[in-house]
PDB file of C-alpha atoms in Angstrom:
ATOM      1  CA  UNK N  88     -67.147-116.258 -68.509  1.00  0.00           C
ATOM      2  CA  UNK N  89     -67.221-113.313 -66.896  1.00  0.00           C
ATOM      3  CA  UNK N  90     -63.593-111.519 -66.894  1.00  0.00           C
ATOM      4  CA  UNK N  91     -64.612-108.862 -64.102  1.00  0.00           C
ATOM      5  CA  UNK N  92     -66.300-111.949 -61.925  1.00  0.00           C
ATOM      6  CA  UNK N  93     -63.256-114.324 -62.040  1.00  0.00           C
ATOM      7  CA  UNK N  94     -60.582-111.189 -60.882  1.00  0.00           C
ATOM      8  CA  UNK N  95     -63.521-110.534 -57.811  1.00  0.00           C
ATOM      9  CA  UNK N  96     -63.512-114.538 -57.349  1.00  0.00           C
ATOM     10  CA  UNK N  97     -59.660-114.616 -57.448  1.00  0.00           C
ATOM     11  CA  UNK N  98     -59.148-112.133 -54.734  1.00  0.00           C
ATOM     12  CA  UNK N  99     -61.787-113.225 -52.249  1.00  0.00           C
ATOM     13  CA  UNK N 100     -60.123-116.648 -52.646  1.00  0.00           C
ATOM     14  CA  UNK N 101     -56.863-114.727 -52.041  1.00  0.00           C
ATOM     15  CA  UNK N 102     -57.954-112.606 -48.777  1.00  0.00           C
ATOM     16  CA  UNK N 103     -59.505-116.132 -47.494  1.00  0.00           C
ATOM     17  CA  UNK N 104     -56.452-118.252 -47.948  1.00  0.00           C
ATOM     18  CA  UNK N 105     -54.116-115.567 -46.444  1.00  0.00           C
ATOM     19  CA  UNK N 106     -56.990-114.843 -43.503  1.00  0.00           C
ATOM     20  CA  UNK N 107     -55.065-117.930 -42.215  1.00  0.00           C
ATOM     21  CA  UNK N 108     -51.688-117.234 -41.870  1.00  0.00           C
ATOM     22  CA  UNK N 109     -49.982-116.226 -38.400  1.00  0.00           C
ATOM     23  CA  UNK N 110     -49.161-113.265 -38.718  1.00  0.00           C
ATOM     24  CA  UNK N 111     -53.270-112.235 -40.024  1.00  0.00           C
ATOM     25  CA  UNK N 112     -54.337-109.560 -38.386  1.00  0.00           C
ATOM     26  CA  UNK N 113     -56.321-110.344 -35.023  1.00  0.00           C
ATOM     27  CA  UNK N 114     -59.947-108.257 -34.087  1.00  0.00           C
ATOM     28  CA  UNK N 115     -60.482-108.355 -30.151  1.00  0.00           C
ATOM     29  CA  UNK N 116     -63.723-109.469 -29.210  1.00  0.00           C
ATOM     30  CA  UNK N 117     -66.075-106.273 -27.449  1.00  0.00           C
ATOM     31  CA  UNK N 118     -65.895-106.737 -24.089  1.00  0.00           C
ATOM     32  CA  UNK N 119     -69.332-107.574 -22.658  1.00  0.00           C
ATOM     33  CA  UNK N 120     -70.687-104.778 -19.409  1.00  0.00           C
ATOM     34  CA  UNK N 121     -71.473-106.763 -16.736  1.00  0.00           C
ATOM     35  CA  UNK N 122     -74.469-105.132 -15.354  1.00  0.00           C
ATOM     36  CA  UNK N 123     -74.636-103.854 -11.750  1.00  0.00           C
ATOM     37  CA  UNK N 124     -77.700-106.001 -10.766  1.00  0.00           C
ATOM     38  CA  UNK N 125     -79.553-109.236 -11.896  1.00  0.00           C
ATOM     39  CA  UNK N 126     -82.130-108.533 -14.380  1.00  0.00           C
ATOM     40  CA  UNK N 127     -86.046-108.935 -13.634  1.00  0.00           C
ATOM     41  CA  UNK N 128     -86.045-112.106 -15.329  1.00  0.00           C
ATOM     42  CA  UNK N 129     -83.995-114.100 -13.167  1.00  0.00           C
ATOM     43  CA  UNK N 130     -86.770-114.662 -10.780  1.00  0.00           C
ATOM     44  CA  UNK N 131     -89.253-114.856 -13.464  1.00  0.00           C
ATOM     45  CA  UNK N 132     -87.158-117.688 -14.868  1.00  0.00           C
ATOM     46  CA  UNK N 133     -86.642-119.290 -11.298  1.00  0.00           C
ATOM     47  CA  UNK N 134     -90.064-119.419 -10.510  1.00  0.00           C
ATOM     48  CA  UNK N 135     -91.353-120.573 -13.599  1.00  0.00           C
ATOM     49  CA  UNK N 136     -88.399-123.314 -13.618  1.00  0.00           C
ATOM     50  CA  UNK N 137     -89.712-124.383 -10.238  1.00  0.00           C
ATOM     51  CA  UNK N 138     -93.928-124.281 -11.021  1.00  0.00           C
ATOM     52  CA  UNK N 139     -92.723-126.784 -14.105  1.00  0.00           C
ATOM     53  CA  UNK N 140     -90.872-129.058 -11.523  1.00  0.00           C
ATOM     54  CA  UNK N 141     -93.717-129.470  -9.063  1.00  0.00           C
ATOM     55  CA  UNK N 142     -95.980-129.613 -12.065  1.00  0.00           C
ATOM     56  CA  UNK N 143     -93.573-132.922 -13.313  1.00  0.00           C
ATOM     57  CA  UNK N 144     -93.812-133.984  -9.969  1.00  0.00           C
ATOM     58  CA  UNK N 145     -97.369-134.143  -9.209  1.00  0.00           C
ATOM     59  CA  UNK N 146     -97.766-135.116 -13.210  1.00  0.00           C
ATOM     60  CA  UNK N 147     -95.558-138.392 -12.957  1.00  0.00           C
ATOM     61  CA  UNK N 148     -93.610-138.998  -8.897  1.00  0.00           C
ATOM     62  CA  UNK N 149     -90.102-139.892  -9.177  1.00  0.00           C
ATOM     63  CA  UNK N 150     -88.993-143.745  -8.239  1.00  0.00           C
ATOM     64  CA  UNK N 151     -86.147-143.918  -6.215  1.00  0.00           C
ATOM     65  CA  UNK N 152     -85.068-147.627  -7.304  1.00  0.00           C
ATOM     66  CA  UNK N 153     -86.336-147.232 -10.775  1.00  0.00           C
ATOM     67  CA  UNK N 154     -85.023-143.895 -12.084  1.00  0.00           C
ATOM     68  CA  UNK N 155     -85.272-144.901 -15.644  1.00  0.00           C
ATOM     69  CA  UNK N 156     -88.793-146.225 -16.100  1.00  0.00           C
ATOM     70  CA  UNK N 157     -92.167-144.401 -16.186  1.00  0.00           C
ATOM     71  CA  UNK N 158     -94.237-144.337 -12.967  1.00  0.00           C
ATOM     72  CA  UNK N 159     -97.366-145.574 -14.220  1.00  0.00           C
ATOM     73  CA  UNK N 160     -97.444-149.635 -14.615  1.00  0.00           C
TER      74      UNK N 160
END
């Protein structure tokens, strides 16, 4: 075996076990910019969210009574 491997091996397994403790050091998380206005894709994404709806719709009509059941018979 590999003496140079097993001290690497040893330490990682070290600097994981004591990643653990309480008192491990903590990294913040980057704090995300919000940006000032809504990106072009939101209505991109709206209107291609509501074409697909009225494309379901006309494809197979929703049942009022039957929500859980295909349209066709």
């Amino acid at each position: 075996m590999d003496p140079m491997g097993f001290i690497l091996a040893t330490h990682a397994a070290q600097r994981d076990s004591h990643s653990a403790r309480p008192d491990a050091p903590v990294i913040a998380p980057k704090a995300r910019r919000r940006r000032a206005h809504a990106p072009r894709t939101t209505s991109v994404r709206r209107a291609t969210a509501a074409s697909l709806r009225n494309l379901a719709a006309r494809i197979e009509p929703r049942r009022d009574a039957e929500t859980c059941r295909p349209a066709t018979p």
